mmCIF file of C-alpha atoms in Angstrom:
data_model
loop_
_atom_site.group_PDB
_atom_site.id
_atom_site.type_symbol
_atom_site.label_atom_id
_atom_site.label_comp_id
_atom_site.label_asym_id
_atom_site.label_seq_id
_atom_site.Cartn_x
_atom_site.Cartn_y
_atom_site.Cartn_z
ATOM 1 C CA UNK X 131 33.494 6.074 -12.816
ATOM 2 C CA UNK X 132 33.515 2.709 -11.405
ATOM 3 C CA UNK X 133 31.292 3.577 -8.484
ATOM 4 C CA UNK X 134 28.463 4.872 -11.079
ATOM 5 C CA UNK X 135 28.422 1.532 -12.939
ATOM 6 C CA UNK X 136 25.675 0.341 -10.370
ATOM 7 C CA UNK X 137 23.304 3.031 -10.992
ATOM 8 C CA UNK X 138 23.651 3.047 -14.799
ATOM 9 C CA UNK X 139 23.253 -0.584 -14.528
ATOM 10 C CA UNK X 140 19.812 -0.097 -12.994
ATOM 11 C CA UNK X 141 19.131 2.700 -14.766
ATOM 12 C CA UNK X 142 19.393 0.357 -18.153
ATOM 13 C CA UNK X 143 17.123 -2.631 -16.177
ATOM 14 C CA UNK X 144 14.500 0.121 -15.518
ATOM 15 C CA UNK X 145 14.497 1.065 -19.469
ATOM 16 C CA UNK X 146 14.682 -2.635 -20.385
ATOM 17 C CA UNK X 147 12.256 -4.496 -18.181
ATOM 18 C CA UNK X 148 9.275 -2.462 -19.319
ATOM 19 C CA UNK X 149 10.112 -3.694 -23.173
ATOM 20 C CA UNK X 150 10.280 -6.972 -22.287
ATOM 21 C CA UNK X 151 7.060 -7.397 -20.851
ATOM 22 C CA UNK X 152 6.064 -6.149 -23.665
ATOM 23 C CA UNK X 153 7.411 -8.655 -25.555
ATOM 24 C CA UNK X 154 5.955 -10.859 -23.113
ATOM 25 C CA UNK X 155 2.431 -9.627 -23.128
ATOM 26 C CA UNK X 156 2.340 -10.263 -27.012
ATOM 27 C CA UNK X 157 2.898 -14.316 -26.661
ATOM 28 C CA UNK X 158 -0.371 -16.634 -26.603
ATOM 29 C CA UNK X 159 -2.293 -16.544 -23.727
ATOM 30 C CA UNK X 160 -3.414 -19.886 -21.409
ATOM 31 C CA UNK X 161 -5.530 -22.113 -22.789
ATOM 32 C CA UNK X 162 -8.105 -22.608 -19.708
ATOM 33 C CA UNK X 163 -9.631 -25.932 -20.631
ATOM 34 C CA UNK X 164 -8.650 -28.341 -18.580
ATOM 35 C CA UNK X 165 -6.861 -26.348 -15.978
ATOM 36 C CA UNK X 166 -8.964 -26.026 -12.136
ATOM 37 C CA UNK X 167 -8.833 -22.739 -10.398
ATOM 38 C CA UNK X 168 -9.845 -22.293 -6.699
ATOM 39 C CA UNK X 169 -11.300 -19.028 -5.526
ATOM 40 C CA UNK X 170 -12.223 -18.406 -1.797
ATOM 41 C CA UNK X 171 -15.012 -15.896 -1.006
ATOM 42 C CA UNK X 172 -17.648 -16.466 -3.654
ATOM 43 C CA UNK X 173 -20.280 -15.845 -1.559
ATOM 44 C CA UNK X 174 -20.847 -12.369 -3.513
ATOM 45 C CA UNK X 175 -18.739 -9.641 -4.878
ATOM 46 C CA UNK X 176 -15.654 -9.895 -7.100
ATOM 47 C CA UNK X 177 -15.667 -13.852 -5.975
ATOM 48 C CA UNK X 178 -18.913 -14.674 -7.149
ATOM 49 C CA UNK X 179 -18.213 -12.536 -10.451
ATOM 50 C CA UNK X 180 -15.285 -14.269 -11.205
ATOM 51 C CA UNK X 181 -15.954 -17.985 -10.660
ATOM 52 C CA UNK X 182 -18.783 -17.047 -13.166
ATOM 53 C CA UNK X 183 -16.344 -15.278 -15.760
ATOM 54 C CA UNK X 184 -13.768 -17.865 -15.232
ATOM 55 C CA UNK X 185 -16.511 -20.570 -15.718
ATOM 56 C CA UNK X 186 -17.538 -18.862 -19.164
ATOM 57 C CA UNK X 187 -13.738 -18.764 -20.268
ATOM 58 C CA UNK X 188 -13.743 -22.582 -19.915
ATOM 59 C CA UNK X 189 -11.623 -23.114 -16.569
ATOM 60 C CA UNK X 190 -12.829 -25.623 -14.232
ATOM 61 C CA UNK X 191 -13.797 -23.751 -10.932
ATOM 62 C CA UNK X 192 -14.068 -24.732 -7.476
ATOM 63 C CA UNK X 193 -15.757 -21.556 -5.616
ATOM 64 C CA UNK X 194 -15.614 -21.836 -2.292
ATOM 65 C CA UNK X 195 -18.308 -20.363 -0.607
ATOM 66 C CA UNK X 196 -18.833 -19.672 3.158
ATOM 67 C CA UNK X 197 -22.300 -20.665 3.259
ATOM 68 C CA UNK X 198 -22.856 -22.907 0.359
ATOM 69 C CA UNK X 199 -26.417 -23.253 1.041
ATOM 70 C CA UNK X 200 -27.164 -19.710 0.516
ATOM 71 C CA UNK X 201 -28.646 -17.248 -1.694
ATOM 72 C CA UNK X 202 -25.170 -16.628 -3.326
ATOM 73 C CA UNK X 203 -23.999 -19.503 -3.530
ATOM 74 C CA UNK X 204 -27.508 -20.805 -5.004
ATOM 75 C CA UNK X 205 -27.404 -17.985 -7.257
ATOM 76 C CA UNK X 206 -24.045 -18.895 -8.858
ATOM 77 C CA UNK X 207 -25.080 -22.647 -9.572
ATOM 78 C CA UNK X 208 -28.124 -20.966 -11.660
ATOM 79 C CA UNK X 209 -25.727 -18.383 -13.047
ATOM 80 C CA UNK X 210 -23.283 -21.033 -14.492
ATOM 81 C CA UNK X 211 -25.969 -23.335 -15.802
ATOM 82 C CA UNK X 212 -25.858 -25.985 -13.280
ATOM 83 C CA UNK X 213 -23.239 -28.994 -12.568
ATOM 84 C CA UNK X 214 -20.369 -29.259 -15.007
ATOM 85 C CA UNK X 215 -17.201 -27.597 -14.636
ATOM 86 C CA UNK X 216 -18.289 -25.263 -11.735
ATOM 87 C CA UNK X 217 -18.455 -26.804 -8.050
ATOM 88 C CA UNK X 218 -19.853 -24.572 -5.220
ATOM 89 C CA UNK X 219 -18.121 -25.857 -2.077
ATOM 90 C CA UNK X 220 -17.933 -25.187 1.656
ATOM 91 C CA UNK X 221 -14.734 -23.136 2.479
ATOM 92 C CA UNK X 222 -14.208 -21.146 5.976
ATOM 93 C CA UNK X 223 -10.837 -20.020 5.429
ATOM 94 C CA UNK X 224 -10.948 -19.591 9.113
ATOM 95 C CA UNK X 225 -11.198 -23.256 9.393
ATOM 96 C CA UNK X 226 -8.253 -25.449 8.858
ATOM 97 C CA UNK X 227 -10.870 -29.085 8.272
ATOM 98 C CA UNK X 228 -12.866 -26.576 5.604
ATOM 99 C CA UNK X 229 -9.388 -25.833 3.903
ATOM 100 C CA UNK X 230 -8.032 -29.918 4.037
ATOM 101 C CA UNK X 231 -11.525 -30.478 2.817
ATOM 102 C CA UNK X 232 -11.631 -28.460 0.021
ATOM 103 C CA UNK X 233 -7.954 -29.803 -1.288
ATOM 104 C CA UNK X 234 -9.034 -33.172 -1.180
ATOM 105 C CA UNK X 235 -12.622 -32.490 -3.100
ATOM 106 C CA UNK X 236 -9.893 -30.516 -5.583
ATOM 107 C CA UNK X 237 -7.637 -33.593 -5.469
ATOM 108 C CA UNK X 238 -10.246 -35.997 -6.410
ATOM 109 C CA UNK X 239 -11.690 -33.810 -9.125
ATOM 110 C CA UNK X 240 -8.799 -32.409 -10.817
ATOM 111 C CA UNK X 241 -8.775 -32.098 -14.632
ATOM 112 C CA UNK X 242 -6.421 -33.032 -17.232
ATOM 113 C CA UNK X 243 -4.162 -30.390 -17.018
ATOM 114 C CA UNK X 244 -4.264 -30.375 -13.112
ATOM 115 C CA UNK X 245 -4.564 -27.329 -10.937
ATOM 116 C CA UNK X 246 -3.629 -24.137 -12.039
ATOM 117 C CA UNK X 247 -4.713 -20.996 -9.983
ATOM 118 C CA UNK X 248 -6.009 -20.217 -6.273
ATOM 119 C CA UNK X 249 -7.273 -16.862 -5.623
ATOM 120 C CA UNK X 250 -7.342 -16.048 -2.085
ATOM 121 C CA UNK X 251 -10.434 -13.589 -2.265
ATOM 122 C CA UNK X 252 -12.389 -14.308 1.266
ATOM 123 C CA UNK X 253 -12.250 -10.880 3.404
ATOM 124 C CA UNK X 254 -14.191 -8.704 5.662
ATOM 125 C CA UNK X 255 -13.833 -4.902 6.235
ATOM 126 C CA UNK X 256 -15.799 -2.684 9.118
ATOM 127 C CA UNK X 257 -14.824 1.046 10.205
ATOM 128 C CA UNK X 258 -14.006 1.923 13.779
ATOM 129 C CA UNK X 259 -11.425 4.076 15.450
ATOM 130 C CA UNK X 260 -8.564 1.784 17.325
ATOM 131 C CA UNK X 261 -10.186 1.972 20.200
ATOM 132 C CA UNK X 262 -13.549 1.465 19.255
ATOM 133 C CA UNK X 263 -12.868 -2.016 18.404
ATOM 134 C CA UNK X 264 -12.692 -5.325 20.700
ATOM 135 C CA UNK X 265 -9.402 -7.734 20.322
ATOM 136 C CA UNK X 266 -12.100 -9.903 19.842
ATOM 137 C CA UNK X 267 -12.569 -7.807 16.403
ATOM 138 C CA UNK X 268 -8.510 -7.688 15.431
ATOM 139 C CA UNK X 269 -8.296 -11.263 15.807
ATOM 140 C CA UNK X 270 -11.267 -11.921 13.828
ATOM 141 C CA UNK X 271 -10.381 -9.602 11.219
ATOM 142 C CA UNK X 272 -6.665 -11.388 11.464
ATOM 143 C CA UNK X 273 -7.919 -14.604 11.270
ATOM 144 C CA UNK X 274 -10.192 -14.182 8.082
ATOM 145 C CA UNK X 275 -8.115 -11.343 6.178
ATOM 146 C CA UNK X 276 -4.187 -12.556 6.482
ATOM 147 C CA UNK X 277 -4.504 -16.125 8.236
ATOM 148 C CA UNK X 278 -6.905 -17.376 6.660
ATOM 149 C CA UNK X 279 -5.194 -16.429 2.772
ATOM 150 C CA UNK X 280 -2.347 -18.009 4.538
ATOM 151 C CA UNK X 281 -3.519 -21.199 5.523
ATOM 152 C CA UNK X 282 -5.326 -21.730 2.091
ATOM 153 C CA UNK X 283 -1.294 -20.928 0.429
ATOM 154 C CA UNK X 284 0.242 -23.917 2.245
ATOM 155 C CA UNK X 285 -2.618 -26.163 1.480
ATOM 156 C CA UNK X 286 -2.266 -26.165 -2.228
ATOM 157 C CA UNK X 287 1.508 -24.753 -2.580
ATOM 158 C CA UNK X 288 2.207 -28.276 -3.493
ATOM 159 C CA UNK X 289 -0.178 -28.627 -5.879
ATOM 160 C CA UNK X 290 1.023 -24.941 -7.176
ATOM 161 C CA UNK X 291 4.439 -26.109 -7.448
ATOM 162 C CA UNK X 292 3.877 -29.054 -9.360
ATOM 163 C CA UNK X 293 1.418 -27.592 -12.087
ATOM 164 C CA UNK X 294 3.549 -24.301 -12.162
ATOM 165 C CA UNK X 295 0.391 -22.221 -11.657
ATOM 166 C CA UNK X 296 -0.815 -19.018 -10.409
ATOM 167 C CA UNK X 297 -1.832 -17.356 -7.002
ATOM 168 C CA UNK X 298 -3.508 -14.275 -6.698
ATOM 169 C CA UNK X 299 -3.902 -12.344 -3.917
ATOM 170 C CA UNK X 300 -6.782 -10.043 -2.914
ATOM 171 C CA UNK X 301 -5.327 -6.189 -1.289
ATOM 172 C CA UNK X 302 -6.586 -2.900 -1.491
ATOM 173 C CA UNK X 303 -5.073 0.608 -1.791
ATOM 174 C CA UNK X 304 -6.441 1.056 1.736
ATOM 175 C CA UNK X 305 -2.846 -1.139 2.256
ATOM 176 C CA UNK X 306 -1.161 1.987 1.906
ATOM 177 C CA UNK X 307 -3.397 4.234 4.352
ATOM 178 C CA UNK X 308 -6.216 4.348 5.971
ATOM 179 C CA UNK X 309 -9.660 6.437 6.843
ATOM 180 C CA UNK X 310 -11.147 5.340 9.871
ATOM 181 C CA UNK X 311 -10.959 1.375 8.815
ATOM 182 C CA UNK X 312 -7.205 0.806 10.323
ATOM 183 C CA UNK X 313 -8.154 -2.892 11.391
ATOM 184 C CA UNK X 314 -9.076 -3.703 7.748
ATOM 185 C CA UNK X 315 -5.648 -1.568 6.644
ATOM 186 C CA UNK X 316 -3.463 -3.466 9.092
ATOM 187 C CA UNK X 317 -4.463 -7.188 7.422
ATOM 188 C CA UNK X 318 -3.868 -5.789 3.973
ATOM 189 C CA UNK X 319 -0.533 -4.326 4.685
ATOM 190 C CA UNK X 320 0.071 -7.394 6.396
ATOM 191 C CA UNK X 321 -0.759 -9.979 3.014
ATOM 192 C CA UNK X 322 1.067 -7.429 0.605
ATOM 193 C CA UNK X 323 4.472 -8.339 2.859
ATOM 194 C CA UNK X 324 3.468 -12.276 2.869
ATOM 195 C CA UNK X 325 3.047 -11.783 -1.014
ATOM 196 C CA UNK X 326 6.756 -10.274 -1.773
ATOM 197 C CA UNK X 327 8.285 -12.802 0.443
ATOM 198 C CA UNK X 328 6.245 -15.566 -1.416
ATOM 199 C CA UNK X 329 6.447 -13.856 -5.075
ATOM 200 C CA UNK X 330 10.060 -14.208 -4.716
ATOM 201 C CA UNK X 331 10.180 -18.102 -3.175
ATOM 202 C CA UNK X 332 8.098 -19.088 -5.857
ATOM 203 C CA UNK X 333 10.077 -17.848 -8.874
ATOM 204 C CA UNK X 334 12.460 -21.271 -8.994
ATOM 205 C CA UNK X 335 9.441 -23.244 -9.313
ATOM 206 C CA UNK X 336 7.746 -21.194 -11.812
ATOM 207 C CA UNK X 337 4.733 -20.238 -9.619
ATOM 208 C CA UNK X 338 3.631 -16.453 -9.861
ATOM 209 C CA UNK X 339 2.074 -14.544 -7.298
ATOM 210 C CA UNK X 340 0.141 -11.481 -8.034
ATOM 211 C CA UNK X 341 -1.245 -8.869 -5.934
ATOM 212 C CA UNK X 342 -4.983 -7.017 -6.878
ATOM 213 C CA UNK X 343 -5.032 -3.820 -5.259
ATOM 214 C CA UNK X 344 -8.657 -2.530 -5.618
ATOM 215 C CA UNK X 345 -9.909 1.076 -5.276
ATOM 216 C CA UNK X 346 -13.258 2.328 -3.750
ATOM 217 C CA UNK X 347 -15.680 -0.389 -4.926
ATOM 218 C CA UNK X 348 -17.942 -1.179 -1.740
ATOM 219 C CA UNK X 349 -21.005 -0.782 -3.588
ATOM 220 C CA UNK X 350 -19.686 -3.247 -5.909
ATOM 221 C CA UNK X 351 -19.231 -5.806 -3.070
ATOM 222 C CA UNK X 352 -21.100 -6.590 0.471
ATOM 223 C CA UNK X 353 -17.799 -6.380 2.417
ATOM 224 C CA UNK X 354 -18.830 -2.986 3.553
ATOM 225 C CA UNK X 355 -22.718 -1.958 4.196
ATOM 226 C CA UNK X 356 -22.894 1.438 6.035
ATOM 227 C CA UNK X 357 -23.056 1.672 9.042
ATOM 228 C CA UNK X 358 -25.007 3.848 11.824
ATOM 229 C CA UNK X 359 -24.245 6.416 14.448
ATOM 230 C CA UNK X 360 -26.376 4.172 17.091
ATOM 231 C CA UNK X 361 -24.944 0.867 16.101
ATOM 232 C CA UNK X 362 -21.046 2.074 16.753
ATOM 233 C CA UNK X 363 -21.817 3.553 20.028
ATOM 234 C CA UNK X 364 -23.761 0.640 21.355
ATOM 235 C CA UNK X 365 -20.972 -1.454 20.637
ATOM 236 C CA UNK X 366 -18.492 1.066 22.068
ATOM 237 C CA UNK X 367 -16.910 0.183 26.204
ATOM 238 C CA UNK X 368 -17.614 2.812 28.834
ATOM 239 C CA UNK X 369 -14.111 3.886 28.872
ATOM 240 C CA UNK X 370 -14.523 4.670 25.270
ATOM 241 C CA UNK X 371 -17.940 7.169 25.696
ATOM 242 C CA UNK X 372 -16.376 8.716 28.352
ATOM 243 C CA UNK X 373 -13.669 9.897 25.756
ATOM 244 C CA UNK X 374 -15.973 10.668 22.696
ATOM 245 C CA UNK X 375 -19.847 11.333 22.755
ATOM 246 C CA UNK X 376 -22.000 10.494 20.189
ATOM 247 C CA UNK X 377 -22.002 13.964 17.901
ATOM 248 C CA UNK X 378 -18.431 12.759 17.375
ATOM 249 C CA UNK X 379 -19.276 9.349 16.039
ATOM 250 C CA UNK X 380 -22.082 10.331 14.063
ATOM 251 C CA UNK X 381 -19.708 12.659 12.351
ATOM 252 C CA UNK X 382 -17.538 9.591 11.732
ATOM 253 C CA UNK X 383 -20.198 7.781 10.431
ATOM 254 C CA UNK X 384 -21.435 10.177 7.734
ATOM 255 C CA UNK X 385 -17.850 10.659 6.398
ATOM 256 C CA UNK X 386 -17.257 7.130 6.169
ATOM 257 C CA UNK X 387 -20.511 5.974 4.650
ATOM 258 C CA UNK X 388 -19.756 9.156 1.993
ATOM 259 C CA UNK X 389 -17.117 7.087 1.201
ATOM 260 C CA UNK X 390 -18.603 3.863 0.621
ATOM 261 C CA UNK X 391 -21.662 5.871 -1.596
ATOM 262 C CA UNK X 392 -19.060 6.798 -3.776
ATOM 263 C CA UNK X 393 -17.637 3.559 -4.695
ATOM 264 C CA UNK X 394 -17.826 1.900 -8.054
ATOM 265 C CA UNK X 395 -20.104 0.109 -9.181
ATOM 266 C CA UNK X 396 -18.286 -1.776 -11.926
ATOM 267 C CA UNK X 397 -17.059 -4.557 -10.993
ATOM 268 C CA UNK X 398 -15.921 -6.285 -13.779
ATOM 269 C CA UNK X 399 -12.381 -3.872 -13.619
ATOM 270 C CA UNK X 400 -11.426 -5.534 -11.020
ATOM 271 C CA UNK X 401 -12.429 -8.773 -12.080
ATOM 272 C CA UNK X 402 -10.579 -8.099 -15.485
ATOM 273 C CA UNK X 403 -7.400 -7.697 -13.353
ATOM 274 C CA UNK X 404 -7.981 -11.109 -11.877
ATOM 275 C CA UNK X 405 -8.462 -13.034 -15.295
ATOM 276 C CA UNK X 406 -5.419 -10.997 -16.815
ATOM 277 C CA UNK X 407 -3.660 -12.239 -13.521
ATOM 278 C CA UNK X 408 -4.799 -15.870 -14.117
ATOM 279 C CA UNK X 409 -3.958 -15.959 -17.945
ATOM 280 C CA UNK X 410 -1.385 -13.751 -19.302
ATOM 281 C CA UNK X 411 1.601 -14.598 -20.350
ATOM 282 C CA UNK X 412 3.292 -11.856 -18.862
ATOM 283 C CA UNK X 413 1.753 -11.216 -15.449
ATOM 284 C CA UNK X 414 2.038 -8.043 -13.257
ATOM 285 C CA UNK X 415 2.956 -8.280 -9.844
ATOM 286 C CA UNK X 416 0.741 -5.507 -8.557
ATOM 287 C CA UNK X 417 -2.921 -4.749 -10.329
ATOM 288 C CA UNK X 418 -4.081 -1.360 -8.861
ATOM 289 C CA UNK X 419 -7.489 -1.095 -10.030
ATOM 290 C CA UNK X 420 -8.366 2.301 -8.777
ATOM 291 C CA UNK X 421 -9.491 6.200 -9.948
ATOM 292 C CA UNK X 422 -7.112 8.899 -10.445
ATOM 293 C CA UNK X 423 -7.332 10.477 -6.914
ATOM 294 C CA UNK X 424 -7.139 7.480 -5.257
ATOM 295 C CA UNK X 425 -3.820 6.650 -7.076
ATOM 296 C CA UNK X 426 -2.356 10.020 -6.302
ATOM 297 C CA UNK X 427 -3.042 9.272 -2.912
ATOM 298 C CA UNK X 428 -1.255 6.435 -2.772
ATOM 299 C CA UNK X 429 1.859 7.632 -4.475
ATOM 300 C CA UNK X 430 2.021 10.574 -2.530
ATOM 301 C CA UNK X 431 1.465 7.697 0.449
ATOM 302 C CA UNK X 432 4.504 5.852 -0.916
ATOM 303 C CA UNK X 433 6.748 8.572 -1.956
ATOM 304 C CA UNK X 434 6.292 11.789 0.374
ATOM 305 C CA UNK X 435 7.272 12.061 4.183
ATOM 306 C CA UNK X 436 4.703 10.824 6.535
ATOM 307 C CA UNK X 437 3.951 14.469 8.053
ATOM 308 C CA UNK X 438 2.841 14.971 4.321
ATOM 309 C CA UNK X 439 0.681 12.083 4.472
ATOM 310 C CA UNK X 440 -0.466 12.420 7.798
ATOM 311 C CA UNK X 441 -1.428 16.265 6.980
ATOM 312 C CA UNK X 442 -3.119 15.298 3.965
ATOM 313 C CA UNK X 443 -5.443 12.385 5.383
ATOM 314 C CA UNK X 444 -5.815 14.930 8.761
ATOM 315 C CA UNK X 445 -7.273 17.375 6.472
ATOM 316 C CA UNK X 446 -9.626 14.653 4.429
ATOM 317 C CA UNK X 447 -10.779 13.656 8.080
ATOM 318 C CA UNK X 448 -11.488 17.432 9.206
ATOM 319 C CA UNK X 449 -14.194 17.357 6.480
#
């Protein structure tokens, strides 16, 4: 009897939790005025969309941009009417003096109600088999992807702390497999596991962490354009033709640009996920903004041996 108390213990959490959130959910949301929110990547994509949306809900916003000079980041000044309560600032997450810089131009800017929320956004994505790819290319990909959300973290965790805000985390389902994009797989997997440690270091201060885990949206964003047959093979090393010829990666490349044609094109999901991450009362820890199939995939993914998984994507691949 005693050695069941445990499981009926848990049992009663799992029933419980889910009504208290509830509970939860239904108190007032944040009042944004007066609160600053930083969010790397704004360039385009779910960045740009939500240092607009954020802007409109009356947050101050600091959107870091990678060229700030540029058409996006030109476009999103116009967008949000000008000066005011939206900055466009210079942010290479890559670059530690971009990321002191940016804290300080927060620092010296901050409203009332100090800083509130940092959204580590900035990513890249590209497709190519393991070996297709440079180390050049993994430490890139490393560097932008998982270091660079990491060194933006430490910069303002202070600032987090003290203001008992919010950090939000930018995955993908692609996290939990992968289809011919490993290196892009291998950083999100990678943030997910710096999230959970972080999520949990953060509850005594009353900082929450949240994780978005996005779906097939590439034609939503620019962190994917298709690619051709000619550009991976000129980029591929003589050991690696010697191995495959190019029938074989044109055949790669038409299955993964399928893919990315049949992303989403609505945005704003995933964007709603963010703002709900940002402002509710009751925030989730995970946000999987994704279709049907895609979720299936991942729970079978999650919850089925990895010969299942491994036969299923096999047989995706094969066609």
């Amino acid at each position: 009897m005693w050695a069941a108390a445990p499981l009926l213990l848990l049992l009663l959490l799992l029933l419980l939790l889910p009504l208290a959130r509830l509970f939860q959910r239904g108190a007032a949301r944040l009042e944004p005025a007066g609160r600053a929110v930083l969010i790397t990547g704004c360039d385009s994509g779910f960045g740009h969309l939500l240092a607009l949306r954020l802007h409109r809900l009356g947050f101050t916003v600091f959107a870091g941009c990678l060229c700030p000079g540029g058409d996006g980041a030109r476009r999103l000044q116009r967008e949000a009417g000008g000066a005011g309560r939206l900055r466009v600032l210079r942010l290479d997450v890559t670059r530690a003096r971009d990321v002191r810089a940016a804290k300080e131009l927060v620092l010296s800017h901050l409203p009332e109600r100090g800083f509130w929320g940092l959204v580590n956004n900035a990513g890249i994505s590209t497709f190519g088999e393991t070996g297709w790819l440079p180390m050049e290319t993994y430490e890139k990909f490393a560097d932008v992807n998982l270091l660079g959300s990491i060194r933006t973290t430490l910069a303002f965790l202070p600032l987090l702390r003290k203001y008992k805000g919010r950090i939000v985390f930018m995955s993908s389902i692609i996290a939990y497999f992968t289809l011919g994009n490993g290196v892009y797989s291998m950083t999100k997997a990678a943030i997910e596991k710096f999230c959970d440690a972080l999520r949990l270091e953060m509850k005594k201060f009353g900082v929450q962490v949240c994780i978005i885990q996005p779906g097939n949206y590439a034609r939503s964003t620019k962190i994917q354009p298709p690619l051709s047959a000619e550009e991976i093979w000129s980029e591929l090393s003589e050991e690696e033709k010697a191995v495959y010829n190019k029938e074989y990666v044109q055949e790669r490349a038409n299955f993964f640009n399928s893919i990315l044609s049949e992303g989403s094109t609505n945005g704003s999901e995933v964007v709603d996920a963010m703002v709900d991450a940002l402002t509710s009362p009751a925030p989730k820890a995970r946000y999987m903004v994704a279709k049907l199939k895609e979720k299936v995939l991942v729970f079978v993914c999650a919850l089925f041996p990895t010969v299942v998984m491994d036969s299923v994507l096999s047989y995706a691949l094969s066609k």
